[in-house]
Short mmCIF file of C-alpha atoms in Angstrom, two decimals:
data_model
loop_
_atom_site.label_atom_id
_atom_site.label_comp_id
_atom_site.label_asym_id
_atom_site.label_seq_id
_atom_site.Cartn_x
_atom_site.Cartn_y
_atom_site.Cartn_z
CA MET A 7 -17.25 -6.92 14.57
CA PRO A 8 -14.43 -4.45 14.36
CA THR A 9 -13.68 -1.98 17.37
CA LEU A 10 -15.99 1.35 16.79
CA LEU A 11 -13.00 3.19 15.54
CA GLY A 12 -11.88 0.19 13.20
CA ILE A 13 -14.67 0.63 11.36
CA ALA A 14 -15.43 4.43 11.29
CA SER A 15 -11.15 3.70 9.71
CA ALA A 16 -12.80 1.80 6.80
CA THR A 17 -15.67 4.28 6.00
CA PHE A 18 -13.04 6.66 5.33
CA ILE A 19 -10.91 4.19 3.86
CA MET A 20 -14.53 3.34 1.52
CA SER A 21 -14.72 6.78 0.60
CA THR A 22 -11.64 7.79 -0.49
CA CYS A 23 -11.51 4.95 -3.06
CA LEU A 24 -15.32 6.64 -4.58
CA ALA A 25 -14.50 10.02 -4.20
CA SER A 26 -11.29 11.20 -3.71
CA THR A 27 -10.53 11.34 -7.18
CA ALA A 28 -14.11 11.16 -8.38
CA SER A 29 -14.70 14.53 -9.51
CA GLU A 30 -14.33 18.18 -7.40
CA SER A 31 -17.38 18.08 -6.50
CA VAL A 32 -17.37 14.91 -4.37
CA SER A 33 -13.74 14.91 -3.68
CA TRP A 34 -14.34 16.83 -0.06
CA ILE A 35 -16.36 13.80 0.87
CA PRO A 36 -13.00 12.10 1.95
CA GLN A 37 -12.40 14.98 3.70
CA VAL A 38 -15.63 15.80 5.93
CA VAL A 39 -14.89 11.81 6.92
CA ALA A 40 -11.35 12.12 7.19
CA LEU A 41 -12.39 14.87 10.38
CA GLY A 42 -15.58 13.30 11.48
CA VAL A 43 -12.82 10.36 12.06
CA GLY A 44 -10.19 12.19 14.01
CA ALA A 45 -12.98 13.90 16.25
CA LEU A 46 -14.45 10.10 16.94
CA TRP A 47 -10.53 9.05 17.81
CA LEU A 48 -10.29 11.99 20.38
CA CYS A 49 -13.61 11.33 21.92
CA VAL A 50 -13.83 7.96 22.41
CA GLY A 51 -10.71 6.35 22.17
CA VAL A 52 -8.65 9.49 23.77
CA MET A 53 -11.16 11.15 26.61
CA LEU A 54 -13.40 7.70 26.99
CA GLN A 55 -11.19 4.93 26.36
CA GLY A 56 -8.02 6.05 27.66
CA GLN A 57 -5.81 5.20 25.29
CA GLN A 58 -2.72 6.92 25.18
CA ILE A 59 -1.13 7.99 21.38
CA ARG A 60 1.03 5.83 19.96
CA TRP A 61 4.91 6.85 17.90
CA ILE A 62 5.31 3.97 15.64
CA LYS A 63 8.51 4.57 13.58
CA PRO A 64 7.55 4.29 10.01
CA ILE A 65 4.86 6.38 10.16
CA SER A 66 6.81 9.07 12.15
CA LEU A 67 9.62 8.59 9.56
CA TYR A 68 7.05 9.26 6.90
CA MET A 69 5.57 12.64 8.88
CA LEU A 70 9.52 13.51 9.34
CA PHE A 71 9.59 13.06 5.26
CA CYS A 72 6.66 15.44 5.00
CA ALA A 73 7.73 17.72 7.27
CA TRP A 74 11.10 18.37 5.50
CA ALA A 75 9.20 18.35 2.01
CA CYS A 76 7.99 21.99 3.81
CA THR A 77 12.06 22.64 2.66
CA GLY A 78 11.24 23.11 -0.82
CA ILE A 79 10.12 27.06 0.31
CA LEU A 80 13.15 27.79 -0.43
CA VAL A 81 14.57 26.93 -3.61
CA THR A 82 10.71 26.71 -5.17
CA ILE A 83 10.38 28.84 -8.58
CA ASP A 84 6.32 28.71 -7.78
CA GLN A 85 5.70 28.78 -4.43
CA GLU A 86 1.57 28.91 -4.98
CA TYR A 87 2.06 25.35 -7.09
CA PHE A 88 4.64 24.44 -4.28
CA LEU A 89 1.76 24.94 -1.31
CA LEU A 90 -0.41 23.60 -3.06
CA ILE A 91 0.76 20.33 -3.66
CA LEU A 92 2.66 20.74 0.21
CA LYS A 93 -1.44 21.09 1.76
CA THR A 94 -1.89 17.24 -0.64
CA TYR A 95 1.10 16.30 1.02
CA TRP A 96 0.27 16.91 4.86
CA LYS A 97 -3.66 15.80 4.14
CA VAL A 98 -2.31 12.59 3.90
CA ALA A 99 0.19 12.70 6.54
CA ILE A 100 -2.50 13.27 8.62
CA ILE A 101 -4.94 11.18 7.88
CA THR A 102 -2.07 8.34 8.07
CA TRP A 103 -1.47 9.00 11.30
CA VAL A 104 -4.67 9.03 12.79
CA LEU A 105 -5.24 5.76 11.37
CA SER A 106 -2.24 4.73 12.42
CA GLN A 107 -3.68 5.03 16.24
CA THR A 108 -7.53 4.19 15.37
CA ILE A 109 -6.69 0.54 13.95
CA ARG A 110 -6.35 -1.93 16.75
CA THR A 111 -7.60 -5.93 15.62
CA ARG A 112 -7.43 -7.94 13.29
CA LYS A 113 -10.90 -7.38 12.73
CA ASP A 114 -10.26 -3.86 12.08
CA ILE A 115 -8.29 -4.35 9.50
CA LEU A 116 -9.52 -7.32 7.70
CA ALA A 117 -12.88 -4.17 7.65
CA CYS A 118 -10.84 -1.83 5.64
CA CYS A 119 -9.58 -4.86 3.04
CA LEU A 120 -12.97 -5.59 2.99
CA VAL A 121 -14.71 -2.21 1.69
CA ILE A 122 -11.57 -1.35 -0.83
CA ALA A 123 -12.30 -5.14 -2.17
CA LEU A 124 -16.11 -4.02 -2.06
CA SER A 125 -15.57 -0.40 -3.47
CA SER A 126 -14.08 -1.78 -6.61
CA ILE A 127 -17.67 -3.35 -7.60
CA VAL A 128 -19.30 0.21 -7.30
CA VAL A 129 -16.27 0.93 -9.60
CA ALA A 130 -17.00 -1.32 -11.90
CA ILE A 131 -20.71 -0.82 -12.08
CA ALA A 132 -20.48 2.79 -12.83
CA GLY A 133 -17.73 3.38 -14.83
CA ARG A 134 -18.83 0.26 -17.24
CA ASP A 135 -19.19 1.94 -20.16
CA GLN A 136 -16.19 3.14 -20.25
CA ILE A 137 -14.57 -0.28 -19.01
CA SER A 138 -16.16 -1.97 -21.93
CA ARG A 139 -14.99 0.61 -24.70
CA ALA A 140 -11.60 0.01 -23.23
CA LEU A 141 -11.71 -3.40 -22.97
CA SER A 142 -13.12 -3.91 -27.14
CA ALA A 143 -10.95 -0.72 -28.36
CA HIS A 144 -7.12 -2.18 -27.10
CA THR A 145 -7.37 -3.75 -31.06
CA VAL A 146 -5.78 -0.58 -31.57
CA VAL A 147 -1.99 -0.17 -31.34
CA GLY A 148 -0.43 2.66 -30.30
CA ASP A 149 -3.33 4.83 -29.13
CA ALA A 150 -3.65 2.52 -26.07
CA ALA A 151 -3.93 5.69 -23.88
CA LYS A 152 -7.23 6.63 -25.85
CA ALA A 153 -8.52 2.97 -25.94
CA ARG A 154 -7.53 2.83 -21.40
CA ALA A 155 -10.17 3.23 -19.07
CA ASN A 156 -9.29 6.44 -18.42
CA ASP A 157 -12.55 8.06 -17.20
CA THR A 158 -13.57 6.14 -14.04
CA LEU A 159 -14.12 7.10 -10.71
CA LEU A 160 -10.32 6.26 -9.83
CA GLY A 161 -9.51 8.67 -13.43
CA ASN A 162 -6.13 7.92 -14.47
CA ALA A 163 -6.21 4.69 -15.87
CA ASN A 164 -2.89 3.72 -13.96
CA TYR A 165 -4.63 5.08 -10.81
CA LEU A 166 -7.29 3.03 -11.49
CA GLY A 167 -5.24 -0.10 -12.19
CA MET A 168 -3.31 0.59 -8.80
CA PHE A 169 -6.12 0.25 -6.99
CA ALA A 170 -7.76 -3.05 -8.72
CA ALA A 171 -4.14 -4.94 -8.29
CA LEU A 172 -4.35 -3.48 -4.25
CA VAL A 173 -8.23 -5.02 -4.15
CA VAL A 174 -7.20 -8.42 -5.93
CA LEU A 175 -5.15 -8.86 -2.44
CA CYS A 176 -7.21 -7.34 -0.07
CA GLY A 177 -10.15 -9.74 -1.44
CA LEU A 178 -7.78 -12.21 -1.00
CA THR A 179 -7.29 -11.43 2.15
CA CYS A 180 -10.65 -11.24 2.86
CA PHE A 181 -11.61 -15.14 1.86
CA LEU A 182 -8.50 -16.88 3.07
CA ALA A 183 -9.63 -15.25 6.83
CA TYR A 184 -13.33 -14.70 7.31
CA ARG A 185 -15.39 -18.29 8.17
CA SER A 186 -18.90 -16.91 6.68
CA LEU A 187 -19.64 -17.68 3.46
CA ILE A 188 -21.56 -14.56 2.79
CA LEU A 189 -18.18 -12.63 3.47
CA LYS A 190 -16.26 -15.14 1.04
CA CYS A 191 -18.66 -14.57 -1.64
CA LEU A 192 -18.52 -10.95 -0.46
CA ALA A 193 -14.60 -11.56 -1.07
CA VAL A 194 -14.47 -13.63 -4.67
CA ALA A 195 -16.72 -11.11 -5.91
CA GLY A 196 -14.12 -8.09 -5.47
CA ILE A 197 -11.61 -9.88 -6.92
CA LEU A 198 -13.63 -11.13 -10.04
CA SER A 199 -13.86 -6.96 -10.12
CA GLY A 200 -9.73 -6.22 -9.80
CA LEU A 201 -8.96 -8.51 -12.27
CA TYR A 202 -11.60 -6.70 -14.68
CA LEU A 203 -10.28 -3.19 -13.69
CA ILE A 204 -6.94 -4.03 -13.82
CA ALA A 205 -7.65 -5.68 -18.15
CA ALA A 206 -9.63 -2.25 -18.25
CA SER A 207 -6.96 -0.08 -16.81
CA GLY A 208 -4.44 -1.40 -19.28
CA SER A 209 -2.00 -0.35 -16.73
CA ARG A 210 2.20 -1.84 -16.80
CA THR A 211 2.40 -0.59 -13.03
CA SER A 212 -0.63 -2.78 -12.17
CA MET A 213 0.07 -6.18 -14.27
CA LEU A 214 3.45 -5.68 -12.65
CA GLY A 215 2.04 -5.13 -8.11
CA LEU A 216 0.01 -7.54 -9.04
CA THR A 217 2.46 -10.25 -10.10
CA CYS A 218 4.41 -9.09 -7.13
CA GLY A 219 1.87 -9.46 -4.91
CA ILE A 220 0.52 -13.14 -5.70
CA VAL A 221 4.45 -14.07 -6.27
CA ALA A 222 4.73 -12.70 -2.62
CA THR A 223 1.52 -14.15 -0.93
CA PHE A 224 2.79 -17.67 -2.09
CA PHE A 225 6.51 -17.03 -0.55
CA PHE A 226 5.44 -15.36 2.73
CA HIS A 227 2.53 -17.20 2.81
CA PHE A 228 1.63 -20.66 1.40
CA ARG A 229 4.88 -22.29 1.05
CA LYS A 230 5.66 -21.66 4.88
CA LEU A 231 2.26 -22.52 6.24
CA GLY A 232 2.23 -24.80 9.21
CA LEU A 233 -0.56 -27.68 9.26
CA SER A 234 -1.07 -29.92 10.56
CA SER A 235 -1.58 -33.19 8.33
CA THR A 236 0.48 -34.09 5.62
CA SER A 237 -2.50 -33.97 2.66
CA ALA A 238 -3.74 -30.14 3.89
CA LYS A 239 0.25 -29.08 3.10
CA VAL A 240 0.19 -30.59 -0.10
CA ALA A 241 -3.62 -28.95 -1.10
CA THR A 242 -2.38 -25.45 0.33
CA ILE A 243 0.86 -25.78 -1.36
CA ILE A 244 -0.93 -26.68 -5.10
CA PHE A 245 -3.84 -23.94 -4.04
CA GLY A 246 -0.57 -21.62 -3.84
CA LEU A 247 0.85 -22.87 -7.70
CA SER A 248 -2.55 -22.38 -8.97
CA LEU A 249 -2.44 -19.29 -8.23
CA LEU A 250 0.37 -18.87 -9.66
CA VAL A 251 0.44 -19.37 -12.57
CA GLY A 252 -2.95 -18.30 -12.60
CA THR A 253 -1.53 -15.30 -12.29
CA GLY A 254 0.40 -15.79 -15.17
CA VAL A 255 -2.20 -17.09 -17.57
CA PHE A 256 -4.37 -13.84 -16.89
CA ILE A 257 -1.56 -11.15 -17.10
CA THR A 258 -0.53 -12.45 -20.74
CA LYS A 259 -3.92 -13.10 -21.71
CA LEU A 260 -4.93 -8.76 -20.69
CA PRO A 261 -5.91 -6.71 -23.65
CA PHE A 262 -3.04 -4.17 -23.00
CA PHE A 263 0.01 -6.70 -22.73
CA TYR A 264 1.52 -6.05 -25.42
CA ARG A 265 2.51 -2.43 -23.64
CA LEU A 266 4.46 -4.42 -21.09
CA VAL A 267 6.00 -6.55 -23.62
CA ASP A 268 6.64 -3.44 -25.65
CA VAL A 269 8.54 -2.32 -22.89
CA PHE A 270 11.46 -5.20 -22.32
CA SER A 271 11.84 -6.12 -26.11
CA SER A 272 14.90 -4.36 -26.23
CA LYS A 273 17.58 -2.43 -24.92
CA GLU A 274 17.23 0.91 -27.14
CA GLU A 275 12.96 0.62 -26.45
CA LEU A 276 13.90 0.18 -22.55
CA MET A 277 15.63 3.66 -22.33
CA LYS A 278 12.84 4.89 -24.51
CA GLU A 279 10.63 4.73 -21.66
CA PRO A 280 10.14 7.93 -19.51
CA ARG A 281 10.52 6.53 -16.03
CA VAL A 282 14.05 5.50 -17.12
CA ARG A 283 15.14 8.47 -18.72
CA TYR A 284 13.68 10.55 -16.11
CA PHE A 285 15.48 7.81 -13.36
CA PHE A 286 18.52 9.52 -14.77
CA THR A 287 17.42 13.10 -14.69
CA ALA A 288 16.04 13.19 -11.22
CA LEU A 289 20.13 12.00 -10.68
CA ASP A 290 21.75 14.77 -12.33
CA VAL A 291 19.61 16.69 -10.33
CA ILE A 292 20.51 15.63 -6.82
CA THR A 293 24.09 16.40 -7.75
CA GLU A 294 23.60 19.80 -8.16
CA SER A 295 21.20 20.23 -5.48
CA PRO A 296 21.30 17.60 -2.80
CA VAL A 297 19.90 18.79 0.35
CA PHE A 298 16.89 20.56 -0.87
CA GLY A 299 16.56 19.64 -4.29
CA LEU A 300 13.90 21.25 -6.42
CA GLY A 301 10.64 21.99 -4.49
CA LEU A 302 7.76 19.72 -4.19
CA GLY A 303 6.38 20.02 -7.74
CA GLY A 304 10.06 20.92 -9.37
CA PHE A 305 10.35 18.28 -11.75
CA ALA A 306 7.50 19.02 -13.82
CA LEU A 307 8.03 22.97 -13.22
CA HIS A 308 11.80 23.19 -14.20
CA ARG A 309 10.46 20.88 -17.68
CA LEU A 310 12.86 18.47 -17.20
CA GLY A 311 9.76 15.93 -18.80
CA LYS A 312 7.90 17.25 -21.13
CA THR A 313 4.57 16.04 -22.06
CA ARG A 314 3.83 15.51 -26.25
CA THR A 315 2.24 19.12 -26.12
CA GLY A 316 5.63 20.52 -24.11
CA HIS A 317 3.86 20.65 -21.33
CA GLY A 318 6.19 19.67 -18.13
CA HIS A 319 5.95 16.60 -17.05
CA TYR A 320 5.85 14.87 -13.49
CA SER A 321 9.26 11.99 -12.78
CA HIS A 322 6.70 9.28 -13.24
CA THR A 323 8.60 7.30 -10.13
CA SER A 324 8.77 7.37 -6.36
CA VAL A 325 12.06 7.03 -6.68
CA ALA A 326 12.87 10.03 -8.56
CA GLU A 327 10.02 11.83 -7.64
CA THR A 328 11.88 12.21 -3.86
CA LEU A 329 15.18 12.47 -4.65
CA SER A 330 14.81 15.81 -7.38
CA THR A 331 11.58 17.59 -5.03
CA THR A 332 12.94 16.76 -1.61
CA GLY A 333 16.98 15.97 -2.40
CA LEU A 334 18.83 13.17 -0.52
CA PRO A 335 17.55 13.89 3.02
CA GLY A 336 13.58 13.65 1.69
CA PHE A 337 14.49 10.56 -0.56
CA LEU A 338 15.92 9.09 2.76
CA PHE A 339 12.68 10.08 5.13
CA TYR A 340 10.93 8.02 2.82
CA PHE A 341 11.82 5.43 1.75
CA ALA A 342 13.38 4.64 5.35
CA SER A 343 9.77 4.14 6.31
CA LEU A 344 8.96 1.93 3.63
CA PHE A 345 11.83 -0.19 5.04
CA VAL A 346 11.24 0.30 8.48
CA LEU A 347 6.99 -1.30 8.24
CA PHE A 348 9.36 -4.00 6.06
CA GLN A 349 11.42 -4.79 9.30
CA LEU A 350 8.18 -4.35 11.31
CA VAL A 351 6.33 -7.22 9.89
CA ARG A 352 9.28 -9.57 9.70
CA ARG A 353 9.41 -8.91 13.31
CA VAL A 354 5.73 -9.81 13.72
CA ARG A 355 5.95 -12.54 11.62
CA LYS A 356 8.94 -14.18 13.98
CA LEU A 357 6.18 -14.12 17.24
CA ASP A 358 4.55 -16.76 18.31
CA LEU A 359 1.15 -16.03 16.50
CA PRO A 360 -2.60 -17.56 16.14
CA LYS A 361 -2.90 -19.30 13.16
CA GLU A 362 -5.57 -16.03 12.55
CA GLU A 363 -2.85 -13.38 12.89
CA ARG A 364 -0.33 -14.66 11.29
CA LEU A 365 -1.98 -14.74 8.32
CA VAL A 366 -3.05 -11.31 8.56
CA ALA A 367 0.30 -10.57 8.62
CA ASN A 368 1.62 -12.82 5.86
CA MET A 369 -0.80 -10.73 3.72
CA ILE A 370 0.24 -7.39 5.20
CA MET A 371 3.74 -8.09 3.93
CA SER A 372 2.49 -9.76 0.25
CA MET A 373 0.30 -6.05 -0.08
CA LEU A 374 3.83 -4.52 1.04
CA ALA A 375 5.82 -5.83 -1.57
CA MET A 376 3.27 -4.99 -4.06
CA ILE A 377 3.53 -1.21 -2.82
CA ILE A 378 7.01 -1.27 -2.76
CA SER A 379 6.46 -2.30 -6.26
CA PHE A 380 4.27 0.51 -7.12
CA ASN A 381 6.44 2.97 -5.99
CA ALA A 382 9.72 1.99 -8.29
CA VAL A 383 7.07 2.42 -11.32
CA ALA A 384 4.61 5.01 -10.13
CA ILE A 385 3.82 7.98 -7.90
CA VAL A 386 2.78 7.22 -4.47
CA ASP A 387 4.25 9.52 -2.32
CA THR A 388 0.79 11.23 -1.50
CA HIS A 389 -1.28 8.19 -2.47
CA ARG A 390 -5.13 8.90 -0.80
CA LEU A 391 -5.46 5.37 -0.32
CA ILE A 392 -2.26 3.60 -0.13
CA TRP A 393 -0.42 5.98 2.75
CA PRO A 394 -3.54 6.05 4.77
CA LEU A 395 -3.99 1.88 4.45
CA CYS A 396 -0.91 1.61 5.59
CA GLY A 397 -0.80 3.91 8.96
CA ALA A 398 -3.76 1.12 9.65
CA PHE A 399 -1.20 -1.64 8.75
CA ALA A 400 1.03 -0.01 11.21
CA ALA A 401 -1.14 0.25 13.81
CA TYR A 402 -2.79 -3.11 13.62
CA LEU A 403 1.65 -4.82 13.53
CA TRP A 404 2.31 -2.38 15.98
CA ASN A 405 -0.60 -3.38 18.39
CA ILE A 406 0.12 -7.21 17.69
CA GLN A 407 3.81 -6.99 18.67
CA GLN A 408 2.77 -5.33 21.97
CA LYS A 409 0.35 -8.44 22.81
CA TYR A 410 2.27 -10.79 21.90
CA ALA A 411 6.21 -10.22 22.38
CA ALA A 412 4.82 -9.65 25.88
CA SER A 413 2.74 -12.15 26.39
CA PRO A 414 4.12 -15.55 28.85
CA ILE A 415 6.89 -17.54 27.01
CA ARG A 416 4.99 -21.17 26.09
CA PRO A 417 6.51 -24.53 27.11
CA GLY A 418 8.97 -26.24 24.65
CA LEU A 419 10.45 -22.86 23.39
CA GLY A 420 14.18 -23.98 24.40
CA THR A 421 13.18 -21.46 27.67
CA PHE A 422 13.76 -22.66 31.02
CA ALA A 423 11.67 -19.88 32.29
CA ALA A 424 8.51 -21.39 31.35
CA LEU A 425 8.93 -24.52 32.37
CA PRO A 426 8.01 -25.74 35.72
CA ARG A 427 10.73 -26.90 38.25
CA ARG A 428 9.70 -30.75 38.83
CA GLY A 429 12.59 -32.85 41.05
CA PHE A 430 13.49 -29.42 42.99
CA SER A 431 13.01 -28.26 46.52
CA ALA A 432 13.69 -25.01 48.79
CA PRO A 433 16.47 -26.00 51.47
CA GLN A 434 14.58 -27.37 54.93
CA ARG A 435 15.14 -25.72 58.13
CA ARG A 436 16.35 -27.93 60.79
#
């Protein structure tokens, strides 16, 4: 069983998946749960168990990014709108930091992954009518915005797609890590539901994210999986290659795959893509205001991008958004946090870990690769699910590093400190 604080953290993760963007009438639920998790950590973790506050570098850098975003008040042209966005930043930052304190064990992380996978089943059932229409209306090429599933518990189709891609990797992690047949079956059900939601979302972000995640899973886990027998290694490699091929076939058969093909069909089509155009616009902004940028929401407020109706358009990617709204310092703080988290995973994977811990560390690396790809094509700097989950990942990795980096060195690792002394004795007194 996961720890009490791990169960509380998983409860928050589930509430975020199901209620944070479902509607205004239920969006308060994750916030109340977050307060409960924070209070439980203070009472149980700090007061009863005597846990020390952990300052984990990736999360500290993310907190610095949110702190630097406050300086945008000096340059914003709409303070009310700025403060509204800033409040969201700090809500996400605080719960991310809290989860970096509450998560301790592998079972805590697996509980978080399992509830994400199971949440997708609820999302699919609740939005089955909208999803069915999306899957049947995809033949109307050029009118994908109306055909895609935009009215589920996740709201926006891109958010639905990112969630679904993350569900697939979380479900795969649980399938590989759990020994219970029931839990494995639940993980498979979550994976199938996630694939179903990716198909209905029509999100190119989810297609790219799923591809990056599965390739990373093969590269970081299956390719280097050390097994005792040759037959087991061959079977593992075959399973990993089948996963790669199956993912490729799945994506090419998606009803909205043509949207991805159209973008890369020519250089002209690629340059028409708002994400590409807005990136160069963000570079122009940074040359004029390199320190503070335009303030949170400034890209849309200054109408640097416009919708079809003429309203201000956000910049579409975390790269362009952090550059244009928080300046170079904010951009560096934000992406440094992801880079340092990546470095933390690399260090942990180099430790002499038990196979159960190594599996989870490998899958975290794969999910991080997916999250980094999301940042290149979507705005996730205040994502209500992704960043708290990153806080949980950082906490688990930090704990594993502290546990196994300080463990006694095992014989056979090329160091004399751990070897027994044979054939030598202290000099005898005469």
